[in-house]
mmCIF file with all atom_site columns, C-alpha atoms in Angstrom:
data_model
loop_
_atom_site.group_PDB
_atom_site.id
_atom_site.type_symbol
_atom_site.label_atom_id
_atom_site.label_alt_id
_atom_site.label_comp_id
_atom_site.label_asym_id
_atom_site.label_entity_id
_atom_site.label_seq_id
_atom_site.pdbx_PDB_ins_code
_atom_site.Cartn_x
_atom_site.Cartn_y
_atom_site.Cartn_z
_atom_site.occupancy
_atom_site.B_iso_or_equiv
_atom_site.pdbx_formal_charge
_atom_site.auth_seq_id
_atom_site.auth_comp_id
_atom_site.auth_asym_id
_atom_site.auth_atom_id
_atom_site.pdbx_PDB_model_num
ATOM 1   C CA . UNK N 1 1   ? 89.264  -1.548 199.662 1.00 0.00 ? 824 UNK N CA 1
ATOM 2   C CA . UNK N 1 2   ? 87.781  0.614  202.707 1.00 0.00 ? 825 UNK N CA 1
ATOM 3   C CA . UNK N 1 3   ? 84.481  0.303  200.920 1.00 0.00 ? 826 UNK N CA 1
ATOM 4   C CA . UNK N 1 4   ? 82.090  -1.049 197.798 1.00 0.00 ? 827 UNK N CA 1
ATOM 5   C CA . UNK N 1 5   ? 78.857  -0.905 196.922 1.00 0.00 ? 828 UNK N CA 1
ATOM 6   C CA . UNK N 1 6   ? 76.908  -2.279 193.749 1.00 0.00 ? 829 UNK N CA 1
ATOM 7   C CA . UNK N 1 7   ? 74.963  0.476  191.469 1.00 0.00 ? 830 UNK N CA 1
ATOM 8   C CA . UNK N 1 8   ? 73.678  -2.600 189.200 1.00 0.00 ? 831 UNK N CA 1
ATOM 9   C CA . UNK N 1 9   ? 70.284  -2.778 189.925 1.00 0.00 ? 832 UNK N CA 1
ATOM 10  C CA . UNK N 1 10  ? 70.448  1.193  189.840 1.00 0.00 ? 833 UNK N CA 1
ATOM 11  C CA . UNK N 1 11  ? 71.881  1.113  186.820 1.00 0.00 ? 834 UNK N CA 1
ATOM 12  C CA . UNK N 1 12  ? 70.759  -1.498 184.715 1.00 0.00 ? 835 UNK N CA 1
ATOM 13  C CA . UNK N 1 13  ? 74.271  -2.816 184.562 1.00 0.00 ? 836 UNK N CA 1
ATOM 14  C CA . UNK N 1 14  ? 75.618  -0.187 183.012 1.00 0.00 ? 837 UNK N CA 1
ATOM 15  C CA . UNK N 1 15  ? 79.180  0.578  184.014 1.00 0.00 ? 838 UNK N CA 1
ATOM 16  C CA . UNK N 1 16  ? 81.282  3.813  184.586 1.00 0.00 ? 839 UNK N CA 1
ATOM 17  C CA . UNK N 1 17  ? 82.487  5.571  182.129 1.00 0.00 ? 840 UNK N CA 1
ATOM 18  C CA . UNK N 1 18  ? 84.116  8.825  183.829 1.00 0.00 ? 841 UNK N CA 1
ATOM 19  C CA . UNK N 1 19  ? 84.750  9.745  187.533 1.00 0.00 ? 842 UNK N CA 1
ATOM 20  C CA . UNK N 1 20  ? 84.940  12.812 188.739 1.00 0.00 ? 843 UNK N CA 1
ATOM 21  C CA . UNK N 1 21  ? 86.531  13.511 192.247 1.00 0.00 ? 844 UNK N CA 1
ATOM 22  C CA . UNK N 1 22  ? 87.137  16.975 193.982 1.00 0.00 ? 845 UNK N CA 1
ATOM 23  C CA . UNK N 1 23  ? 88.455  17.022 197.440 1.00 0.00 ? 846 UNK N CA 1
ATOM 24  C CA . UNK N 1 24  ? 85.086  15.689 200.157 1.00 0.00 ? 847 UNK N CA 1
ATOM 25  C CA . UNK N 1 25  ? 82.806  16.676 197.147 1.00 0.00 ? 848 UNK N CA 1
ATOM 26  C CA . UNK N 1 26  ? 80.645  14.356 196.197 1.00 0.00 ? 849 UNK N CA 1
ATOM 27  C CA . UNK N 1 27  ? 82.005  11.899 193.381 1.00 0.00 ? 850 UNK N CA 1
ATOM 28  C CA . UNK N 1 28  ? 80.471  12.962 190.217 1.00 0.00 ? 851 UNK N CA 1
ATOM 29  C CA . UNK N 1 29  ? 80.386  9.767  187.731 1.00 0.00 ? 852 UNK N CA 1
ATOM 30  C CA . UNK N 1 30  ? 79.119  9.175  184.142 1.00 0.00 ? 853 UNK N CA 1
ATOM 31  C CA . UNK N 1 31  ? 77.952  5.332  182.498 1.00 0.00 ? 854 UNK N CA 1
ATOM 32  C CA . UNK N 1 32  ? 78.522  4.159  178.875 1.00 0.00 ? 855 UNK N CA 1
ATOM 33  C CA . UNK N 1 33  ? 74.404  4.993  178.641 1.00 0.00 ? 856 UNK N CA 1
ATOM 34  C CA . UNK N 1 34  ? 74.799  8.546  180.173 1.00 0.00 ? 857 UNK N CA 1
ATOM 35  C CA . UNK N 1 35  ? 72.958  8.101  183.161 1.00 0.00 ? 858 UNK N CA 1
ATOM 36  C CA . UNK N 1 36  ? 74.808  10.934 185.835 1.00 0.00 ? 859 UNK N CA 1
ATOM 37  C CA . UNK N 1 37  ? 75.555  10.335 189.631 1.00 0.00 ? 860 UNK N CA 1
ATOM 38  C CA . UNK N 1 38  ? 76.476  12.306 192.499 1.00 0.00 ? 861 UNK N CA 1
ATOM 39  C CA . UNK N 1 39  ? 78.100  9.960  195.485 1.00 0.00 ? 862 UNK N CA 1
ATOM 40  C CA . UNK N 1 40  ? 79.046  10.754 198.827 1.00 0.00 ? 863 UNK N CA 1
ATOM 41  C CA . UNK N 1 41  ? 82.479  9.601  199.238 1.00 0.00 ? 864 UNK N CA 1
ATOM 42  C CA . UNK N 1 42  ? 81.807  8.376  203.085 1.00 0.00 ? 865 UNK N CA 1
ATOM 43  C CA . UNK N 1 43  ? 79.435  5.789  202.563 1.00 0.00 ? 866 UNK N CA 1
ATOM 44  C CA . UNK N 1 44  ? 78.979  5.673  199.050 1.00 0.00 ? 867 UNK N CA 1
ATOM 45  C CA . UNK N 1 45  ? 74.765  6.374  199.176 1.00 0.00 ? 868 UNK N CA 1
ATOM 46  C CA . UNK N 1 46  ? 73.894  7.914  195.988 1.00 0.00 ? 869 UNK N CA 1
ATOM 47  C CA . UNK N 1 47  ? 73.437  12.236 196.412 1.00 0.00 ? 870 UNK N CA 1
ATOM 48  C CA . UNK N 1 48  ? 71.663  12.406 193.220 1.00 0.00 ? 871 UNK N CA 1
ATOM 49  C CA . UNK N 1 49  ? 70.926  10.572 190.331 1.00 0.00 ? 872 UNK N CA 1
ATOM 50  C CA . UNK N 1 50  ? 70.051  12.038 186.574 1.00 0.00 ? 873 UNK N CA 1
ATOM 51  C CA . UNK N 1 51  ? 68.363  9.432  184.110 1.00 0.00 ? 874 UNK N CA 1
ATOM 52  C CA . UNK N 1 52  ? 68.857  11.149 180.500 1.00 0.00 ? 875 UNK N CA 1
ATOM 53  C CA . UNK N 1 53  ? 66.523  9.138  178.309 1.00 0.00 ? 876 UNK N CA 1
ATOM 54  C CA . UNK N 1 54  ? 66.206  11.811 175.964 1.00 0.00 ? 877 UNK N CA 1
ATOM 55  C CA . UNK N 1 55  ? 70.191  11.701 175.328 1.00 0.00 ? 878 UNK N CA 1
ATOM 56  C CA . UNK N 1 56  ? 71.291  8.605  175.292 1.00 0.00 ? 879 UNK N CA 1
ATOM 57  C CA . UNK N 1 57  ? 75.036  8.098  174.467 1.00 0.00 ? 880 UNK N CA 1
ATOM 58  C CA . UNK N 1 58  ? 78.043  7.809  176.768 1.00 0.00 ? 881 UNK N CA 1
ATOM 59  C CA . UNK N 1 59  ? 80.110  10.312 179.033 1.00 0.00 ? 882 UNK N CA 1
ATOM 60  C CA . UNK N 1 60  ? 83.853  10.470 178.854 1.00 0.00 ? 883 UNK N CA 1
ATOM 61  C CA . UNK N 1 61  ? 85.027  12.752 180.643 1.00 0.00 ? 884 UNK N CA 1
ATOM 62  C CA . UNK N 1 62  ? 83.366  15.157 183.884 1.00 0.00 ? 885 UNK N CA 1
ATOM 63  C CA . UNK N 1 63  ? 84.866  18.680 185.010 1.00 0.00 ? 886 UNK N CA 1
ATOM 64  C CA . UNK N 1 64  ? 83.017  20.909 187.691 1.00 0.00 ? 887 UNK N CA 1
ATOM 65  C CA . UNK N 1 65  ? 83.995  24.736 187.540 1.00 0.00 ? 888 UNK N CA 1
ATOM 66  C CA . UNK N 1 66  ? 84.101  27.379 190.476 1.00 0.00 ? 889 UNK N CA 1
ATOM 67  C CA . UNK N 1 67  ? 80.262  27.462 191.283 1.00 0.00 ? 890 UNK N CA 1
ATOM 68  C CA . UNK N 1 68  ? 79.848  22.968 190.771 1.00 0.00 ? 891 UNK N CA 1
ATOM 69  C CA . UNK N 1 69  ? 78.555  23.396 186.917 1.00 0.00 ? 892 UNK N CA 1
ATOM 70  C CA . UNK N 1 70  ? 79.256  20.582 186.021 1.00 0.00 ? 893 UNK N CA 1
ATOM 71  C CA . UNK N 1 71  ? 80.765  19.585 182.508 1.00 0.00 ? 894 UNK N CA 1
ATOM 72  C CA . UNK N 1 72  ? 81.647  16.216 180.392 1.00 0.00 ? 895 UNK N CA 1
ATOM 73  C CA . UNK N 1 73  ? 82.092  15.075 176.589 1.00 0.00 ? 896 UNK N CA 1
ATOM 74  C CA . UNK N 1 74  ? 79.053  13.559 175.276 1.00 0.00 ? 897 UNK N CA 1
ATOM 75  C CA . UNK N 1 75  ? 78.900  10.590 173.021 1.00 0.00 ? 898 UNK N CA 1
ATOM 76  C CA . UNK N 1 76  ? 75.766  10.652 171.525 1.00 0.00 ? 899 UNK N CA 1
ATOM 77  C CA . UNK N 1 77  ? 75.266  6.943  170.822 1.00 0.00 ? 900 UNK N CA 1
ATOM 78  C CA . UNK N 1 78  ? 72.538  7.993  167.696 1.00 0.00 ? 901 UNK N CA 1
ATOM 79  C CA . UNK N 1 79  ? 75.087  9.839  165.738 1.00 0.00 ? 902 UNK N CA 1
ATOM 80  C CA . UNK N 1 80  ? 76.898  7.508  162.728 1.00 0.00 ? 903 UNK N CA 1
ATOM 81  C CA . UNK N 1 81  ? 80.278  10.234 163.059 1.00 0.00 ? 904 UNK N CA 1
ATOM 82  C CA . UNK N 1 82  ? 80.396  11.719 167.289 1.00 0.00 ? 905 UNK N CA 1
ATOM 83  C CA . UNK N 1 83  ? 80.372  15.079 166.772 1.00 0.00 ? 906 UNK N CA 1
ATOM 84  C CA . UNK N 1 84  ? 82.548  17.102 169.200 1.00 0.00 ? 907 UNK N CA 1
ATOM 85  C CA . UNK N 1 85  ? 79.791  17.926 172.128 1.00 0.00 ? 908 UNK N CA 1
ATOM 86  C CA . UNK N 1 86  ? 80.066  19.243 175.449 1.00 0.00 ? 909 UNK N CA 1
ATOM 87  C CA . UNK N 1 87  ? 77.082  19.026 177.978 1.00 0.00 ? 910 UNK N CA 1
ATOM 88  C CA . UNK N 1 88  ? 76.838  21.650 180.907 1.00 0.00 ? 911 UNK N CA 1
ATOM 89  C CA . UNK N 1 89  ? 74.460  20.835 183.935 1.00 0.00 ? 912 UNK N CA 1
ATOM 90  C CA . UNK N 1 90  ? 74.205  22.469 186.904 1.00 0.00 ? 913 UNK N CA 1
ATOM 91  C CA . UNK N 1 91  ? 75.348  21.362 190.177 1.00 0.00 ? 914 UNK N CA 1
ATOM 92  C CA . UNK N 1 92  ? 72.225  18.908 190.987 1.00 0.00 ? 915 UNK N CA 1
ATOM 93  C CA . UNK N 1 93  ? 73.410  17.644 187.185 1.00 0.00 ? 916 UNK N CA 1
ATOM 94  C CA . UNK N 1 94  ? 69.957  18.874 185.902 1.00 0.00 ? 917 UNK N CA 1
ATOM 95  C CA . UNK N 1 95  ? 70.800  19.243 181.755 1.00 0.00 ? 918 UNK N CA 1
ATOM 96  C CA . UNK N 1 96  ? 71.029  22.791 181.469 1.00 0.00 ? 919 UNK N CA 1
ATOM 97  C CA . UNK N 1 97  ? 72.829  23.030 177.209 1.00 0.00 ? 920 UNK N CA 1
ATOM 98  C CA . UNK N 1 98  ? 74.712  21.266 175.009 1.00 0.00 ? 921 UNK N CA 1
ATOM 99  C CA . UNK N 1 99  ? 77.845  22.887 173.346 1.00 0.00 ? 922 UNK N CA 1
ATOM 100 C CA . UNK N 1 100 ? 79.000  21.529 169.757 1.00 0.00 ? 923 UNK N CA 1
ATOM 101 C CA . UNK N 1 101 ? 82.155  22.206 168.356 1.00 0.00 ? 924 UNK N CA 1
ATOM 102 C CA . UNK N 1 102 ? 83.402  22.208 164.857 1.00 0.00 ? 925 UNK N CA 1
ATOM 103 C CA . UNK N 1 103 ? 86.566  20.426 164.427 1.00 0.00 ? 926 UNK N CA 1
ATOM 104 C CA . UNK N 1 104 ? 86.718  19.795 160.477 1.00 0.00 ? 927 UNK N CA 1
ATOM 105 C CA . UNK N 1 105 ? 90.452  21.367 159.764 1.00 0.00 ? 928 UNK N CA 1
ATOM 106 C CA . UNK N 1 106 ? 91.348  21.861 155.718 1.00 0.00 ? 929 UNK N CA 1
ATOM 107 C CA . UNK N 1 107 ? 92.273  19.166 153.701 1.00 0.00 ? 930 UNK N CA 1
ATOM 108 C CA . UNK N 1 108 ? 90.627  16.460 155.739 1.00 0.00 ? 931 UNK N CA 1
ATOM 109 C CA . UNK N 1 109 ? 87.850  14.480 156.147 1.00 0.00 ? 932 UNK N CA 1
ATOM 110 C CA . UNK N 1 110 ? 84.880  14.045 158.761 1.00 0.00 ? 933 UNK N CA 1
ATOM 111 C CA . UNK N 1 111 ? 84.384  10.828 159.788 1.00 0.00 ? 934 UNK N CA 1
ATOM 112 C CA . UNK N 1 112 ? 83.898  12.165 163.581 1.00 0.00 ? 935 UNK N CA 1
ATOM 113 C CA . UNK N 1 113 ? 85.982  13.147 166.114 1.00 0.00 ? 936 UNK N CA 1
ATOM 114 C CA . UNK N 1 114 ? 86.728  11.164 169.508 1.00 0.00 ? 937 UNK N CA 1
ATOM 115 C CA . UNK N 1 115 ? 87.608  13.556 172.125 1.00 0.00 ? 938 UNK N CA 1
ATOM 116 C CA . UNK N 1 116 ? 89.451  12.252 175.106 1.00 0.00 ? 939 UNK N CA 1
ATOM 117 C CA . UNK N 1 117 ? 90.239  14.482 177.923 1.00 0.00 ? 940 UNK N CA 1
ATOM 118 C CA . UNK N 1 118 ? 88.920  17.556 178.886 1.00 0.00 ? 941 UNK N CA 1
ATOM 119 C CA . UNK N 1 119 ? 90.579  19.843 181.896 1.00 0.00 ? 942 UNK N CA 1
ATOM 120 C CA . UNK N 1 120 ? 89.641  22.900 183.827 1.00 0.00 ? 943 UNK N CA 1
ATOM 121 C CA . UNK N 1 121 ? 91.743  25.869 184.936 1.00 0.00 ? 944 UNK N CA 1
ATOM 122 C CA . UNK N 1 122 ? 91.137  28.642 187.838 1.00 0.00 ? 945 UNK N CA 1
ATOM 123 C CA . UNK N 1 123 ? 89.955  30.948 185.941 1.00 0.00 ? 946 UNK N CA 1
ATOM 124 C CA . UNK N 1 124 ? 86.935  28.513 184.707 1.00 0.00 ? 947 UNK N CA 1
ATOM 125 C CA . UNK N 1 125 ? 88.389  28.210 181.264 1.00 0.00 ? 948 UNK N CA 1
ATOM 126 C CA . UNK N 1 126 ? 87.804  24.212 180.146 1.00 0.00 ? 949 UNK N CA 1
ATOM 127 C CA . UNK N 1 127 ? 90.417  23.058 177.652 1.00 0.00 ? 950 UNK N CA 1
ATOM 128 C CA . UNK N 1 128 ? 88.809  20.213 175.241 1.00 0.00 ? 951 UNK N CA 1
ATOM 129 C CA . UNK N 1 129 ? 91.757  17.204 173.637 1.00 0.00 ? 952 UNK N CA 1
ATOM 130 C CA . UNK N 1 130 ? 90.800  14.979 171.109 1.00 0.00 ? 953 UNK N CA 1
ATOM 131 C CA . UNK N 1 131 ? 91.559  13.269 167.968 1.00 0.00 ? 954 UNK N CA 1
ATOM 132 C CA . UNK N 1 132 ? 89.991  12.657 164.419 1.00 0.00 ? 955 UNK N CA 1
ATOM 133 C CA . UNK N 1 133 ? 88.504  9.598  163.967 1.00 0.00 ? 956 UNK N CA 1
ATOM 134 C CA . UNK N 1 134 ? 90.427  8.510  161.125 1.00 0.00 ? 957 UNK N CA 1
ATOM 135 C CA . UNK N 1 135 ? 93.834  10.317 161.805 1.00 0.00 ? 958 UNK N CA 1
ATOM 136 C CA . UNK N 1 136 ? 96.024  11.129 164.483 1.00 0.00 ? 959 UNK N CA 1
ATOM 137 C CA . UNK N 1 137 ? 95.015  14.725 164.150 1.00 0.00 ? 960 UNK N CA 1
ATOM 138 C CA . UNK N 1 138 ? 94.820  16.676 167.250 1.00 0.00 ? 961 UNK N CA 1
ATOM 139 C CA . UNK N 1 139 ? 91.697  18.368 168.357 1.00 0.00 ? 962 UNK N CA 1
ATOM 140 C CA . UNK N 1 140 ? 92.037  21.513 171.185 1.00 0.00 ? 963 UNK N CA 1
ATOM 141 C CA . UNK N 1 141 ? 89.602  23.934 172.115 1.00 0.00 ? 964 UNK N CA 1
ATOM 142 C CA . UNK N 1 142 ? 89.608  26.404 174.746 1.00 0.00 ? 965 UNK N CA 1
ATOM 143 C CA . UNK N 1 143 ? 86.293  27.484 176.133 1.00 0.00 ? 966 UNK N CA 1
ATOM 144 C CA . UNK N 1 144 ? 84.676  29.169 178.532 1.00 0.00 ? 967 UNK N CA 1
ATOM 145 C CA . UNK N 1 145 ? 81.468  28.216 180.876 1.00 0.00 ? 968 UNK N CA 1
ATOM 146 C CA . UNK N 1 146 ? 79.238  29.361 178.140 1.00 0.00 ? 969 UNK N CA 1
ATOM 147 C CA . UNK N 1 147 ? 80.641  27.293 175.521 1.00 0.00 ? 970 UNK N CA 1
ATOM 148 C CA . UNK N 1 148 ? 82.391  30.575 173.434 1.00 0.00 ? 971 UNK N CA 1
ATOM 149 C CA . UNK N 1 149 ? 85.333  29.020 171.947 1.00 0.00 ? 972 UNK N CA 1
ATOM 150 C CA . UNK N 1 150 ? 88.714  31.152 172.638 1.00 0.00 ? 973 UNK N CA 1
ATOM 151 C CA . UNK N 1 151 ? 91.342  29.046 171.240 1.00 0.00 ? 974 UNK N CA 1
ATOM 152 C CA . UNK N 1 152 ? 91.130  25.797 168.809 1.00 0.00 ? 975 UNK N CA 1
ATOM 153 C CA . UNK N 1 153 ? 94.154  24.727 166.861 1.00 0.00 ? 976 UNK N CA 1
ATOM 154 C CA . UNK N 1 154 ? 93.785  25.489 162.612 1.00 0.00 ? 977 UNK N CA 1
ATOM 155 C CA . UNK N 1 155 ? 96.393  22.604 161.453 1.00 0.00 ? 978 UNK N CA 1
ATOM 156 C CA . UNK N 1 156 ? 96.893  19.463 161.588 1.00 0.00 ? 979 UNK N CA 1
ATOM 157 C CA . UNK N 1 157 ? 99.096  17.227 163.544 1.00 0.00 ? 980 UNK N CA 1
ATOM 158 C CA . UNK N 1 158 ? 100.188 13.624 164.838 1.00 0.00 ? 981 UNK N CA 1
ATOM 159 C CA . UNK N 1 159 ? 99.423  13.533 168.612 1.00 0.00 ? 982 UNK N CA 1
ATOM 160 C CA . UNK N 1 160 ? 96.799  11.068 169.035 1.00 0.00 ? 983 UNK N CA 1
ATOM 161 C CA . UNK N 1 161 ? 95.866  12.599 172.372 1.00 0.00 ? 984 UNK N CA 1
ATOM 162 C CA . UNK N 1 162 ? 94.388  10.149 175.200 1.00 0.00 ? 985 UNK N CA 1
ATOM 163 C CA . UNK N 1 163 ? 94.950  12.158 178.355 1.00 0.00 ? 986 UNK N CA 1
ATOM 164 C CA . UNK N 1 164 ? 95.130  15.487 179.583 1.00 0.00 ? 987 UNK N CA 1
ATOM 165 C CA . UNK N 1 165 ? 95.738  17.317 182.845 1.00 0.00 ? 988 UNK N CA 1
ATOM 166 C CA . UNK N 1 166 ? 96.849  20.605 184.536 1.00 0.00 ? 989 UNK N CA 1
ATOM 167 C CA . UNK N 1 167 ? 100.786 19.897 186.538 1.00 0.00 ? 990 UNK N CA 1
ATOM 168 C CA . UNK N 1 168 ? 101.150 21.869 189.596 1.00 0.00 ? 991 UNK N CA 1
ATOM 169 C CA . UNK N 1 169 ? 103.304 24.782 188.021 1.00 0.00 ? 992 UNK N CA 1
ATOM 170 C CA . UNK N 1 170 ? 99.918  25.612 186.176 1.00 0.00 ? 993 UNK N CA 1
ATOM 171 C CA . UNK N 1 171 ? 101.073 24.055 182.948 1.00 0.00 ? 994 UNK N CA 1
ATOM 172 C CA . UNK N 1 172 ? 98.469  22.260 180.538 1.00 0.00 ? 995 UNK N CA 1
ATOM 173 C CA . UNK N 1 173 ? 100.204 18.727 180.133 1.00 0.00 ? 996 UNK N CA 1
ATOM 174 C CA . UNK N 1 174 ? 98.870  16.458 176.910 1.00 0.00 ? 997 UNK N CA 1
ATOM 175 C CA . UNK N 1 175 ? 99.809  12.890 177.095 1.00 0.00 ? 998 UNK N CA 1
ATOM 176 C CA . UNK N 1 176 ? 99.464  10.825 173.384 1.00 0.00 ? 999 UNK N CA 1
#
């Protein structure tokens, strides 16, 4: 351990949910209550931090795209069945919208969705994994930076995705 530093009394002893590292960027990271921190990685001082009263619920997963949007699943903790929602903030991680997908396929039931992993590709294209609640049905979307959905799979089947993430021959890799 080169370095540690306690974000309690910040934070209300909430802990981390999601981390989000790119190179000397600052480390973006995400709590169970969706509070949303920007760290410098040298001495660990907090950049930036974004109290969301107004949405409270937890963050699972944080992508930044070419220009430092920044990105992350959103649990909102007031819904009975999460809903498959994306929130996009800007690089100060201001709120700036809230995508919501549909991810009811035929023959199935809603009871929510938990989506798991979410990945970014050059081209600014995010890529969204999940699973049903009640099944391990897959959930994919493929979006771009203004939440327009370009690909989501139609049928069902039994990958209980956890974890995704982009090898280096460019290939989207899905780990369940």
């Amino acid at each position: 351990v080169l370095l540690e530093k306690d974000y309690s009394s910040i934070l209300s002893n909430q802990p981390f949910q999601s981390i989000s590292n790119i190179n000397s960027q600052p480390i973006i990271a995400g709590t169970v209550s969706g509070n949303l921190l920007a760290i410098n990685p040298q001495d660990l001082s907090i950049v930036w931090h974004q109290n969301n009263p107004t949405r409270q619920g937890a963050i699972i997963a944080i992508k930044q795209d070419s220009k430092k949007n920044i990105y992350y699943i959103f649990q909102d903790k007031n819904e009975r069945y999460y809903q498959i929602r994306i929130h996009k903030c800007n690089a100060n991680g201001v709120f700036q919208t809230s995508f919501l997908f549909d991810g009811t396929l035929a023959k199935e039931s809603n009871w929510g969705f938990l989506m798991t992993s979410l990945v970014i590709d050059e081209l600014d294209n995010l890529y969204l994994f999940g699973h049903n609640s009640d099944y391990p049905y897959l959930r994919y979307f493929k979006f771009n930076t203004d939440g327009v959905v370009l690909k989501k799979n139609l049928v069902s089947d039994n990958l209980l995705a956890k974890f995704a993430f982009i090898n280096n021959k460019g290939d989207i890799v899905v780990a369940g």
